[in-house]
Tab-separated table of C-alpha atoms and ligand atoms in Angstrom:
chain	number	residue	atom	x	y	z
K	1058	MET	CA	157.948	127.235	101.438
K	1059	SER	CA	157.286	128.672	104.855
K	1060	LYS	CA	154.894	126.904	107.158
K	1061	ARG	CA	151.280	127.840	106.739
K	1062	THR	CA	149.368	129.591	109.489
K	1063	ILE	CA	145.794	128.519	110.077
K	1064	VAL	CA	143.385	130.650	112.062
K	1065	ALA	CA	141.722	128.340	114.581
K	1066	LEU	CA	138.281	129.643	115.516
K	1067	PRO	CA	136.901	127.311	118.200
K	1068	GLY	CA	133.908	129.501	119.078
K	1069	ASP	CA	131.514	128.100	121.670
K	1070	GLY	CA	130.459	124.831	123.237
K	1071	ILE	CA	131.510	121.710	121.386
K	1072	GLY	CA	133.326	123.825	118.807
K	1073	LYS	CA	136.422	123.668	120.982
K	1074	PRO	CA	136.785	119.906	121.544
K	1075	VAL	CA	136.028	119.012	117.927
K	1076	LEU	CA	138.549	121.571	116.707
K	1077	ASP	CA	141.234	120.475	119.175
K	1078	GLU	CA	140.858	116.851	118.141
K	1079	THR	CA	140.862	117.753	114.461
K	1080	ILE	CA	144.134	119.632	114.835
K	1081	ARG	CA	145.605	116.520	116.427
K	1082	VAL	CA	144.477	114.510	113.413
K	1083	LEU	CA	145.974	117.094	111.031
K	1084	ASN	CA	149.277	116.970	112.868
K	1085	ALA	CA	149.330	113.198	112.864
K	1086	ALA	CA	148.647	113.166	109.135
K	1087	GLY	CA	151.752	115.255	108.551
K	1088	PHE	CA	150.114	118.588	107.788
K	1089	GLU	CA	152.637	121.173	108.839
K	1090	ALA	CA	151.075	124.363	110.082
K	1091	ASP	CA	151.041	126.869	112.889
K	1092	TYR	CA	147.699	127.697	114.447
K	1093	VAL	CA	146.722	131.090	115.802
K	1094	GLU	CA	143.523	131.337	117.771
K	1095	GLY	CA	140.871	133.815	116.673
K	1096	ASP	CA	138.236	135.108	119.094
K	1097	ILE	CA	134.672	134.537	117.997
K	1098	GLY	CA	131.421	133.727	119.747
K	1099	TRP	CA	129.163	134.328	122.657
K	1100	GLU	CA	131.653	135.442	125.330
K	1101	PHE	CA	132.914	138.197	123.036
K	1102	TRP	CA	129.374	139.391	122.486
K	1103	CYS	CA	128.708	139.448	126.240
K	1104	ASP	CA	132.028	141.081	127.219
K	1105	GLU	CA	132.758	143.323	124.245
K	1106	GLY	CA	129.437	143.695	122.484
K	1107	ASN	CA	130.871	142.105	119.353
K	1108	PRO	CA	130.909	138.335	118.725
K	1109	LEU	CA	133.285	138.871	115.796
K	1110	PRO	CA	135.980	141.294	116.984
K	1111	GLU	CA	137.958	143.328	114.464
K	1112	ARG	CA	141.190	141.537	115.515
K	1113	THR	CA	139.716	138.250	114.326
K	1114	LEU	CA	138.901	139.730	110.922
K	1115	LYS	CA	142.500	140.981	110.715
K	1116	LEU	CA	143.865	137.516	111.462
K	1117	LEU	CA	141.798	136.010	108.678
K	1118	GLU	CA	142.696	138.798	106.299
K	1119	GLU	CA	146.349	138.022	106.965
K	1120	HIS	CA	146.349	134.219	107.005
K	1121	LYS	CA	143.371	133.586	104.722
K	1122	ILE	CA	142.408	130.147	106.025
K	1123	GLY	CA	140.151	129.562	109.028
K	1124	LEU	CA	139.068	126.355	110.731
K	1125	PHE	CA	135.906	127.084	112.623
K	1126	GLY	CA	134.178	125.016	115.308
K	1127	ALA	CA	130.730	126.383	116.123
K	1128	ILE	CA	129.098	129.331	117.813
K	1129	THR	CA	126.077	129.892	119.991
K	1130	SER	CA	123.463	132.276	118.663
K	1131	LYS	CA	120.440	133.527	120.563
K	1132	PRO	CA	117.443	135.657	119.620
K	1133	LYS	CA	117.862	139.429	119.757
K	1134	ASP	CA	116.200	140.015	123.136
K	1135	GLU	CA	117.920	137.152	124.928
K	1136	ALA	CA	121.229	138.328	123.512
K	1137	PHE	CA	120.599	141.806	124.862
K	1138	ASP	CA	119.841	140.433	128.330
K	1139	GLU	CA	123.212	138.698	128.497
K	1140	LEU	CA	125.186	141.712	127.348
K	1141	SER	CA	127.496	143.102	130.010
K	1142	PRO	CA	125.636	145.903	131.900
K	1143	GLU	CA	127.960	148.748	130.873
K	1144	LEU	CA	127.352	147.944	127.187
K	1145	LYS	CA	123.584	147.932	127.439
K	1146	THR	CA	123.173	151.632	126.692
K	1147	LYS	CA	125.255	151.511	123.492
K	1148	GLY	CA	122.511	150.454	121.128
K	1149	LEU	CA	124.258	147.185	120.234
K	1150	VAL	CA	122.261	144.529	118.397
K	1151	TYR	CA	123.421	140.903	118.244
K	1152	SER	CA	123.910	139.329	114.859
K	1153	SER	CA	125.461	135.980	114.029
K	1154	PRO	CA	129.251	136.215	113.660
K	1155	ILE	CA	129.338	133.389	111.148
K	1156	VAL	CA	126.913	135.215	108.886
K	1157	GLY	CA	129.023	138.319	109.544
K	1158	LEU	CA	132.180	136.477	108.460
K	1159	ARG	CA	130.557	135.286	105.248
K	1160	GLN	CA	129.428	138.764	104.348
K	1161	HIS	CA	132.591	140.580	105.421
K	1162	PHE	CA	134.855	138.420	103.278
K	1163	GLY	CA	132.322	137.705	100.553
K	1164	LEU	CA	132.584	133.957	101.205
K	1165	ASP	CA	129.878	133.422	98.650
K	1166	ILE	CA	130.564	129.827	97.686
K	1167	CYS	CA	129.410	127.288	100.242
K	1168	MET	CA	130.074	123.626	99.525
K	1169	ARG	CA	128.476	120.843	101.522
K	1170	PRO	CA	129.309	117.314	100.446
K	1171	CYS	CA	127.177	114.440	101.751
K	1172	HIS	CA	128.499	110.992	101.018
K	1173	THR	CA	127.718	107.652	102.566
K	1174	TYR	CA	130.393	105.858	104.572
K	1175	GLN	CA	130.261	102.094	104.210
K	1176	GLY	CA	129.344	100.560	107.514
K	1177	ASN	CA	127.937	103.676	109.138
K	1178	PRO	CA	125.037	102.398	111.250
K	1179	LEU	CA	123.317	105.745	110.712
K	1180	ASN	CA	123.071	105.337	106.936
K	1181	PHE	CA	119.609	105.699	105.479
K	1182	ILE	CA	117.984	102.439	104.408
K	1183	ARG	CA	114.676	101.881	102.647
K	1184	ARG	CA	112.466	99.027	101.547
K	1185	GLY	CA	113.091	97.655	98.074
K	1186	VAL	CA	111.056	95.275	95.993
K	1187	GLY	CA	109.526	92.452	98.033
K	1188	ASP	CA	111.124	92.211	101.446
K	1189	THR	CA	114.494	93.562	100.442
K	1190	VAL	CA	116.264	96.370	102.213
K	1191	GLU	CA	118.247	98.865	100.173
K	1192	GLU	CA	121.028	101.095	101.407
K	1193	PRO	CA	121.483	103.716	98.699
K	1194	MET	CA	124.975	105.161	98.366
K	1195	VAL	CA	124.613	108.912	98.505
K	1196	ASP	CA	127.308	111.046	96.905
K	1197	VAL	CA	125.986	114.558	96.607
K	1198	VAL	CA	127.707	117.931	96.792
K	1199	ILE	CA	125.486	120.891	97.542
K	1200	PHE	CA	126.599	124.317	96.350
K	1201	ARG	CA	124.790	126.934	98.381
K	1202	GLN	CA	124.940	130.635	97.578
K	1203	ASN	CA	126.152	131.899	100.898
K	1204	THR	CA	125.747	135.663	101.079
K	1205	GLU	CA	122.487	136.728	99.446
K	1206	GLY	CA	118.872	135.687	99.310
K	1207	LEU	CA	116.680	135.365	102.341
K	1208	TYR	CA	119.697	135.375	104.674
K	1209	GLY	CA	121.020	138.622	103.217
K	1210	GLY	CA	119.838	140.532	106.271
K	1211	VAL	CA	117.829	143.181	104.405
K	1212	GLU	CA	114.707	143.224	106.544
K	1213	TRP	CA	112.382	145.476	108.464
K	1214	SER	CA	109.519	145.407	110.894
K	1215	ASP	CA	107.394	148.534	110.494
K	1216	PRO	CA	109.423	149.512	107.429
K	1217	PRO	CA	110.518	153.106	106.707
K	1218	GLU	CA	108.081	155.225	104.656
K	1219	GLN	CA	110.180	155.084	101.473
K	1220	VAL	CA	110.307	151.295	101.583
K	1221	TYR	CA	106.596	151.063	102.232
K	1222	ASP	CA	105.793	153.548	99.478
K	1223	ALA	CA	107.973	151.689	97.008
K	1224	LEU	CA	106.269	148.399	97.866
K	1225	MET	CA	102.851	150.008	97.396
K	1226	THR	CA	103.786	150.609	93.759
K	1227	HIS	CA	103.679	146.821	93.285
K	1228	PRO	CA	100.133	145.800	92.445
K	1229	LYS	CA	100.346	142.550	94.398
K	1230	PHE	CA	101.647	144.262	97.493
K	1231	LYS	CA	98.887	146.812	97.289
K	1232	LYS	CA	96.210	144.193	96.769
K	1233	ASN	CA	97.350	141.603	99.317
K	1234	PHE	CA	99.047	143.687	101.993
K	1235	GLY	CA	97.855	147.239	101.359
K	1236	SER	CA	95.155	147.125	104.013
K	1237	ALA	CA	97.488	146.031	106.841
K	1238	PRO	CA	98.783	148.881	109.006
K	1239	LYS	CA	102.414	149.621	108.174
K	1240	SER	CA	103.343	149.083	111.826
K	1241	GLU	CA	102.126	145.488	111.585
K	1242	ILE	CA	104.185	144.533	108.563
K	1243	SER	CA	107.483	142.620	108.712
K	1244	ILE	CA	109.536	142.178	105.567
K	1245	SER	CA	112.517	139.931	104.862
K	1246	THR	CA	113.846	140.311	101.337
K	1247	ARG	CA	115.171	137.669	98.975
K	1248	ILE	CA	117.664	139.444	96.750
K	1249	PHE	CA	119.716	137.592	94.100
K	1250	THR	CA	122.317	139.331	91.955
K	1251	LYS	CA	123.426	138.061	88.572
K	1252	ASN	CA	127.047	138.155	89.552
K	1253	ALA	CA	126.707	136.014	92.679
K	1254	THR	CA	124.257	133.673	90.970
K	1255	GLU	CA	126.652	133.098	88.119
K	1256	ARG	CA	129.510	132.459	90.545
K	1257	ILE	CA	127.673	129.739	92.468
K	1258	LEU	CA	126.387	128.137	89.264
K	1259	ARG	CA	129.835	128.074	87.700
K	1260	ALA	CA	131.378	126.702	90.890
K	1261	ALA	CA	128.807	123.886	90.789
K	1262	PHE	CA	129.332	123.072	87.114
K	1263	ASN	CA	133.104	123.220	87.422
K	1264	HIS	CA	133.011	120.847	90.354
K	1265	ALA	CA	130.751	118.445	88.470
K	1266	LYS	CA	133.133	118.508	85.540
K	1267	LYS	CA	136.285	118.107	87.617
K	1268	TYR	CA	134.972	115.168	89.656
K	1269	GLY	CA	132.911	113.464	86.984
K	1270	TYR	CA	129.372	114.039	88.253
K	1271	LYS	CA	126.858	113.515	85.482
K	1272	SER	CA	124.294	116.115	86.569
K	1273	VAL	CA	123.841	119.496	88.160
K	1274	THR	CA	120.430	120.034	89.749
K	1275	VAL	CA	119.125	123.532	90.373
K	1276	CYS	CA	116.989	123.131	93.505
K	1277	GLU	CA	114.821	126.236	93.793
K	1278	LYS	CA	111.183	127.043	93.033
K	1279	PRO	CA	111.102	128.960	89.746
K	1280	ASN	CA	107.433	128.282	89.085
K	1281	VAL	CA	106.454	130.385	92.114
K	1282	ILE	CA	109.457	132.548	92.999
K	1283	ARG	CA	109.735	133.702	89.452
K	1284	GLU	CA	112.264	136.500	89.683
K	1285	THR	CA	115.010	135.042	91.883
K	1286	SER	CA	114.651	131.279	91.432
K	1287	GLY	CA	113.649	131.973	87.849
K	1288	MET	CA	116.829	133.943	87.202
K	1289	MET	CA	118.989	131.187	88.698
K	1290	TYR	CA	117.446	128.477	86.560
K	1291	LYS	CA	117.557	130.528	83.395
K	1292	MET	CA	121.214	131.383	83.941
K	1293	ALA	CA	121.947	127.717	84.631
K	1294	GLN	CA	120.406	126.807	81.283
K	1295	GLN	CA	122.581	129.362	79.501
K	1296	ILE	CA	125.775	128.314	81.275
K	1297	GLN	CA	125.129	124.625	80.691
K	1298	LYS	CA	124.424	125.152	77.021
K	1299	ALA	CA	127.435	127.358	76.410
K	1300	ASP	CA	130.096	125.729	78.574
K	1301	PHE	CA	129.041	122.376	80.031
K	1302	PRO	CA	127.083	120.538	77.331
K	1303	ASP	CA	128.238	117.143	78.660
K	1304	ILE	CA	126.691	117.673	82.066
K	1305	GLN	CA	122.943	117.239	82.415
K	1306	LEU	CA	121.004	120.105	83.956
K	1307	TRP	CA	118.153	119.024	86.211
K	1308	ASN	CA	115.603	121.243	87.864
K	1309	THR	CA	113.768	120.363	91.090
K	1310	ASN	CA	111.559	122.378	93.399
K	1311	ILE	CA	112.818	122.519	96.974
K	1312	ASP	CA	109.597	121.128	98.443
K	1313	ALA	CA	109.416	118.209	96.017
K	1314	GLN	CA	113.149	117.593	96.451
K	1315	MET	CA	112.656	117.123	100.177
K	1316	MET	CA	109.847	114.675	99.450
K	1317	TRP	CA	112.058	112.762	97.003
K	1318	LEU	CA	114.987	112.835	99.356
K	1319	THR	CA	114.433	109.294	100.530
K	1320	LYS	CA	113.121	107.989	97.226
K	1321	ASN	CA	116.154	108.334	94.993
K	1322	PRO	CA	118.960	110.220	96.760
K	1323	GLU	CA	121.551	108.127	94.892
K	1324	ASP	CA	120.498	109.688	91.594
K	1325	TYR	CA	121.730	113.184	92.412
K	1326	GLY	CA	125.228	114.518	91.925
K	1327	VAL	CA	125.852	118.224	92.275
K	1328	ILE	CA	123.005	120.352	93.595
K	1329	VAL	CA	122.996	124.138	93.473
K	1330	ALA	CA	120.643	126.503	95.271
K	1331	GLY	CA	120.253	129.918	96.810
K	1332	ASN	CA	121.114	130.567	100.426
K	1333	MET	CA	118.058	129.292	102.272
K	1334	PHE	CA	117.109	126.403	100.011
K	1335	GLY	CA	120.763	125.354	99.942
K	1336	ASP	CA	120.737	125.329	103.732
K	1337	ILE	CA	117.590	123.209	103.783
K	1338	VAL	CA	118.523	120.709	101.096
K	1339	SER	CA	121.995	120.179	102.569
K	1340	ASP	CA	120.553	119.369	105.995
K	1341	GLY	CA	118.134	116.994	104.308
K	1342	PHE	CA	120.903	115.061	102.583
K	1343	ALA	CA	123.060	115.151	105.719
K	1344	GLY	CA	120.284	113.278	107.497
K	1345	LEU	CA	120.744	110.377	105.083
K	1346	ILE	CA	124.437	109.956	105.809
K	1347	GLY	CA	124.461	110.150	109.600
K	1348	GLY	CA	123.329	113.643	110.522
K	1349	LEU	CA	125.174	116.444	112.192
K	1350	GLY	CA	128.136	114.349	113.295
K	1351	PHE	CA	128.991	113.881	109.614
K	1352	ALA	CA	127.937	117.099	107.882
K	1353	CYS	CA	130.945	119.166	106.801
K	1354	SER	CA	131.234	122.381	104.830
K	1355	ALA	CA	133.540	124.826	103.146
K	1356	GLN	CA	132.865	128.463	102.417
K	1357	PHE	CA	135.230	130.544	100.421
K	1358	ASN	CA	135.844	133.343	98.007
K	1359	PRO	CA	137.791	132.043	95.017
K	1360	ASP	CA	139.115	135.543	94.184
K	1361	SER	CA	140.649	136.431	97.540
K	1362	GLY	CA	141.544	132.856	98.462
K	1363	ILE	CA	139.951	133.364	101.882
K	1364	GLY	CA	138.156	130.274	103.124
K	1365	VAL	CA	136.552	129.148	106.360
K	1366	PHE	CA	135.912	125.458	106.906
K	1367	GLU	CA	133.363	124.291	109.454
K	1368	PRO	CA	131.072	121.469	110.455
K	1369	THR	CA	127.406	122.232	109.866
K	1370	HIS	CA	126.463	121.550	113.472
K	1371	GLY	CA	126.188	124.182	116.161
K	1372	SER	CA	127.642	124.461	119.648
K	1373	ALA	CA	125.343	121.797	121.207
K	1374	PRO	CA	125.213	123.655	124.548
K	1375	LYS	CA	123.810	120.673	126.419
K	1376	TYR	CA	127.093	118.789	125.900
K	1377	ALA	CA	129.361	121.774	126.191
K	1378	ASP	CA	130.341	121.358	129.831
K	1379	TYR	CA	130.975	117.627	129.868
K	1380	GLU	CA	134.303	116.788	131.398
K	1381	THR	CA	134.820	114.224	128.627
K	1382	SER	CA	133.485	115.446	125.326
K	1383	ILE	CA	131.165	112.902	123.709
K	1384	VAL	CA	130.354	114.458	120.333
K	1385	ASN	CA	131.417	113.102	116.988
K	1386	PRO	CA	134.462	114.903	115.551
K	1387	VAL	CA	134.048	113.468	112.022
K	1388	ALA	CA	132.161	116.495	110.638
K	1389	MET	CA	134.980	118.769	111.796
K	1390	VAL	CA	137.687	116.397	110.529
K	1391	GLU	CA	135.959	116.221	107.143
K	1392	SER	CA	135.717	120.009	107.069
K	1393	ALA	CA	139.472	120.129	107.662
K	1394	CYS	CA	139.903	117.789	104.682
K	1395	MET	CA	137.987	120.310	102.576
K	1396	MET	CA	140.441	122.933	103.798
K	1397	LEU	CA	143.323	120.716	102.723
K	1398	ASP	CA	141.776	120.327	99.265
K	1399	PHE	CA	141.350	124.091	99.051
K	1400	ILE	CA	145.040	124.701	99.739
K	1401	ASN	CA	146.116	121.857	97.442
K	1402	GLU	CA	147.164	119.450	100.149
K	1403	ASN	CA	145.108	116.779	98.436
K	1404	ASP	CA	147.308	113.860	99.416
K	1405	ILE	CA	147.010	114.568	103.116
K	1406	ALA	CA	143.248	115.063	102.711
K	1407	ALA	CA	142.939	111.710	100.952
K	1408	LYS	CA	144.978	110.021	103.667
K	1409	ILE	CA	142.732	111.364	106.427
K	1410	ARG	CA	139.536	110.499	104.543
K	1411	LYS	CA	140.766	106.964	104.074
K	1412	ALA	CA	141.532	106.653	107.786
K	1413	VAL	CA	138.075	107.966	108.722
K	1414	ALA	CA	136.422	105.562	106.291
K	1415	GLU	CA	138.359	102.634	107.748
K	1416	VAL	CA	137.398	103.477	111.319
K	1417	ILE	CA	133.742	103.745	110.372
K	1418	GLU	CA	133.705	100.591	108.299
K	1419	GLU	CA	135.459	98.612	111.002
K	1420	GLY	CA	132.804	99.743	113.471
K	1421	LYS	CA	134.829	99.124	116.634
K	1422	VAL	CA	134.991	102.764	117.670
K	1423	ARG	CA	131.720	104.664	117.549
K	1424	THR	CA	130.638	107.889	119.185
K	1425	TYR	CA	127.266	107.955	120.971
K	1426	ASP	CA	125.356	109.129	117.901
K	1427	MET	CA	126.724	106.212	115.875
K	1428	SER	CA	125.918	103.857	118.729
K	1429	LYS	CA	122.309	105.118	118.668
K	1430	MET	CA	122.518	106.256	122.262
K	1431	ARG	CA	120.879	109.285	123.761
K	1432	GLY	CA	123.565	111.845	124.461
K	1433	SER	CA	124.419	111.979	128.161
K	1434	ALA	CA	127.487	112.161	130.359
K	1435	ASP	CA	127.621	108.382	130.907
K	1436	VAL	CA	127.665	107.252	127.259
K	1437	VAL	CA	131.404	106.650	127.396
K	1438	GLU	CA	131.001	104.345	130.414
K	1439	ASN	CA	128.388	102.519	128.377
K	1440	GLY	CA	130.684	101.810	125.477
K	1441	ALA	CA	130.504	104.849	123.210
K	1442	ALA	CA	133.759	106.455	122.123
K	1443	SER	CA	134.510	109.960	123.346
K	1444	THR	CA	135.472	112.724	120.930
K	1445	LYS	CA	139.097	112.057	121.770
K	1446	GLU	CA	138.833	108.288	121.366
K	1447	MET	CA	137.302	108.736	117.939
K	1448	ALA	CA	140.191	111.011	116.959
K	1449	ASP	CA	142.650	108.503	118.432
K	1450	ALA	CA	141.141	105.761	116.263
K	1451	ILE	CA	141.521	107.910	113.148
K	1452	ILE	CA	145.094	108.720	114.095
K	1453	ALA	CA	145.847	105.034	114.638
K	1454	LYS	CA	144.716	104.320	111.068
K	1455	LEU	CA	146.993	107.060	109.747
H	414	NAI	P1	123.410	121.870	117.317
H	414	NAI	O1	123.946	121.483	116.016
H	414	NAI	O2	124.324	122.585	118.227
H	414	NAI	O3	122.905	120.588	118.094
H	414	NAI	C1	121.731	119.855	117.812
H	414	NAI	C2	121.891	118.424	118.285
H	414	NAI	O4	122.589	117.691	117.309
H	414	NAI	C3	122.730	118.283	119.540
H	414	NAI	O5	121.992	118.436	120.698
H	414	NAI	C4	123.263	116.895	119.372
H	414	NAI	O6	122.273	115.990	119.783
H	414	NAI	C5	123.470	116.781	117.904
H	414	NAI	N1	124.847	117.090	117.479
H	414	NAI	C6	125.347	118.257	117.043
H	414	NAI	N2	126.636	118.136	116.725
H	414	NAI	C7	126.966	116.851	116.977
H	414	NAI	C8	128.159	116.111	116.858
H	414	NAI	N3	129.292	116.655	116.397
H	414	NAI	N4	128.138	114.807	117.224
H	414	NAI	C9	127.031	114.239	117.685
H	414	NAI	N5	125.870	114.879	117.813
H	414	NAI	C10	125.831	116.176	117.471
H	414	NAI	O7	122.095	122.747	117.045
H	414	NAI	P2	121.114	123.510	118.052
H	414	NAI	O8	120.948	122.766	119.317
H	414	NAI	O9	119.943	123.844	117.249
H	414	NAI	O10	121.843	124.875	118.367
H	414	NAI	C11	122.749	125.083	119.446
H	414	NAI	C12	123.437	126.405	119.267
H	414	NAI	O11	124.286	126.344	118.124
H	414	NAI	C13	122.474	127.552	119.013
H	414	NAI	O12	122.904	128.672	119.733
H	414	NAI	C14	122.558	127.784	117.531
H	414	NAI	O13	122.272	129.106	117.178
H	414	NAI	C15	123.994	127.434	117.246
H	414	NAI	N6	124.294	127.000	115.879
H	414	NAI	C16	125.474	127.394	115.350
H	414	NAI	C17	125.875	126.977	114.111
H	414	NAI	C18	127.229	127.361	113.648
H	414	NAI	O14	128.073	127.688	114.432
H	414	NAI	N7	127.513	127.301	112.366
H	414	NAI	C19	125.015	126.130	113.291
H	414	NAI	C20	123.824	125.696	113.948
H	414	NAI	C21	123.462	126.145	115.200
H	415	MG	MG1	121.603	124.960	108.570
C-alpha cells in the first residue's frame, strides 16, 4: 500500500507547536505518512479575506484525513478591523473556519472521549464517606452532533419580513415577542433533522456496543425543548428498543447533568447530545480529567471517510509567541490516536496511548498545567516540561 498523506492544519498560536510535536510522536511510533500543510486561520482571513481557503478544502477532499491544531476566532467587528485594507470594501464577513470545515464536509459525528489517566495530578477528587478522598475513574465518550442545532448558523438580527411573518403565526411568538419592534429582535435557530439525529445516535450506540459500555445517555432537555430534544430522545428510545436492547438508555437534562458532573461521573459511559449541549457536556467532563491539555476530539463523516482530528483547546494567544512552547501536547497526541483508530492503525494508536499513560503515571515529566503552575515564560526554568520535553518523554517510552 502506498504511504498515506495527512493534511496537517496547524492554524494559529499553539496549534503549530502541538501539531509539530505530535507528528514527531507519530513518526517515532512507526506511523508512516507524508504530511502536506493546509492553510487555515487568522492570517488567511487578514490577507485573503478567507480563513479557510479553497485550496485547503481541495487538499482535504483529496487526502481525506486532517490533523488540526487550533485557530483564533474573533468577533465580527474585530475581525473586520484586522482585514487587510484593500479587502474592506468587499463585504466579507468572518466566520469560524473550523465550523466551516464541519459544514463543508458534513463532519457530523464529533467524538470526545474523556478518560482519567492514573497519576494525573489534575484528576478530579471528591470527599467520600467520613474523611476519605475518592478519585473516580472517568471513562466517558461524548458523541456530539456537529453540524446542526444552535451552531447551525441560521440566525438573524432584525429578521427579513417573511421570517418575521412566519414566526408571528406561532402563538407563543406572537404572545411573548409580538410587541417587540422587529428591528430589536435577534434570532438564532436550533434545527435538528431526523437524518442527522439518527446518525449521531447510531454512532453512539454502535460505539457503546463495540467497546462494551453499558449505557448510552441522551443529554438534552426534552421536557422544555420539546421538538428538538424531544425528537432526539424519542428516536433514541426507538433505536435502543429495535437494535440495542442490551445497552441501557439513560436520559439526563443538560443542566442537571452539569450539576451531577462531580457527583457520579464514573457512572456514565457513552453520552450523546446535540451540537451545543454536546459542546458543554464534553467541556464539563474534560475538566474532571485534566482540562484543555487533555481534551481530544475527532470529527468525521462515516460515508465520505473524511475526518479531522483536533484537540478541543484553542490557540491560547497569550502563549503563542513564547520562544519555548510550554503548553501540553497530550490533547493533540490523543487526537492523533483517534485519527489512527479511524484509519485502522489501532496498534500504533494503542502503543502511543500506552506511552502517554506511562509518562503521566510516572510523573517525572509534567507540563506547567500538570505542575499546577500559572502559565508564563519562565515555567520551564522552574521545573515544568516544555511542549517538546513532554513529547520527548512520550517518544522515550515508545
Ligand atoms: P484556549 O483553549 O485557546 O485557551 C484557554 C486557556 O486554556 C489558555 O490560556 C491556557 O491557560 C489553557 N490551555 C489551552 N490549551 C492548553 C494546552 N494545550 N496546555 C495547557 N494549557 C492549555 O481558549 P481561549 O483563550 O478561550 O481562546 C483563544 C482563541 O482560540 C480564541 O480566538 C478562540 O476563538 C479560539 N478557539 C479555537 C478553538 C479551535 O480551534 N477549535 C477552540 C476554542 C477556542
Ligand atoms: Mg467548546
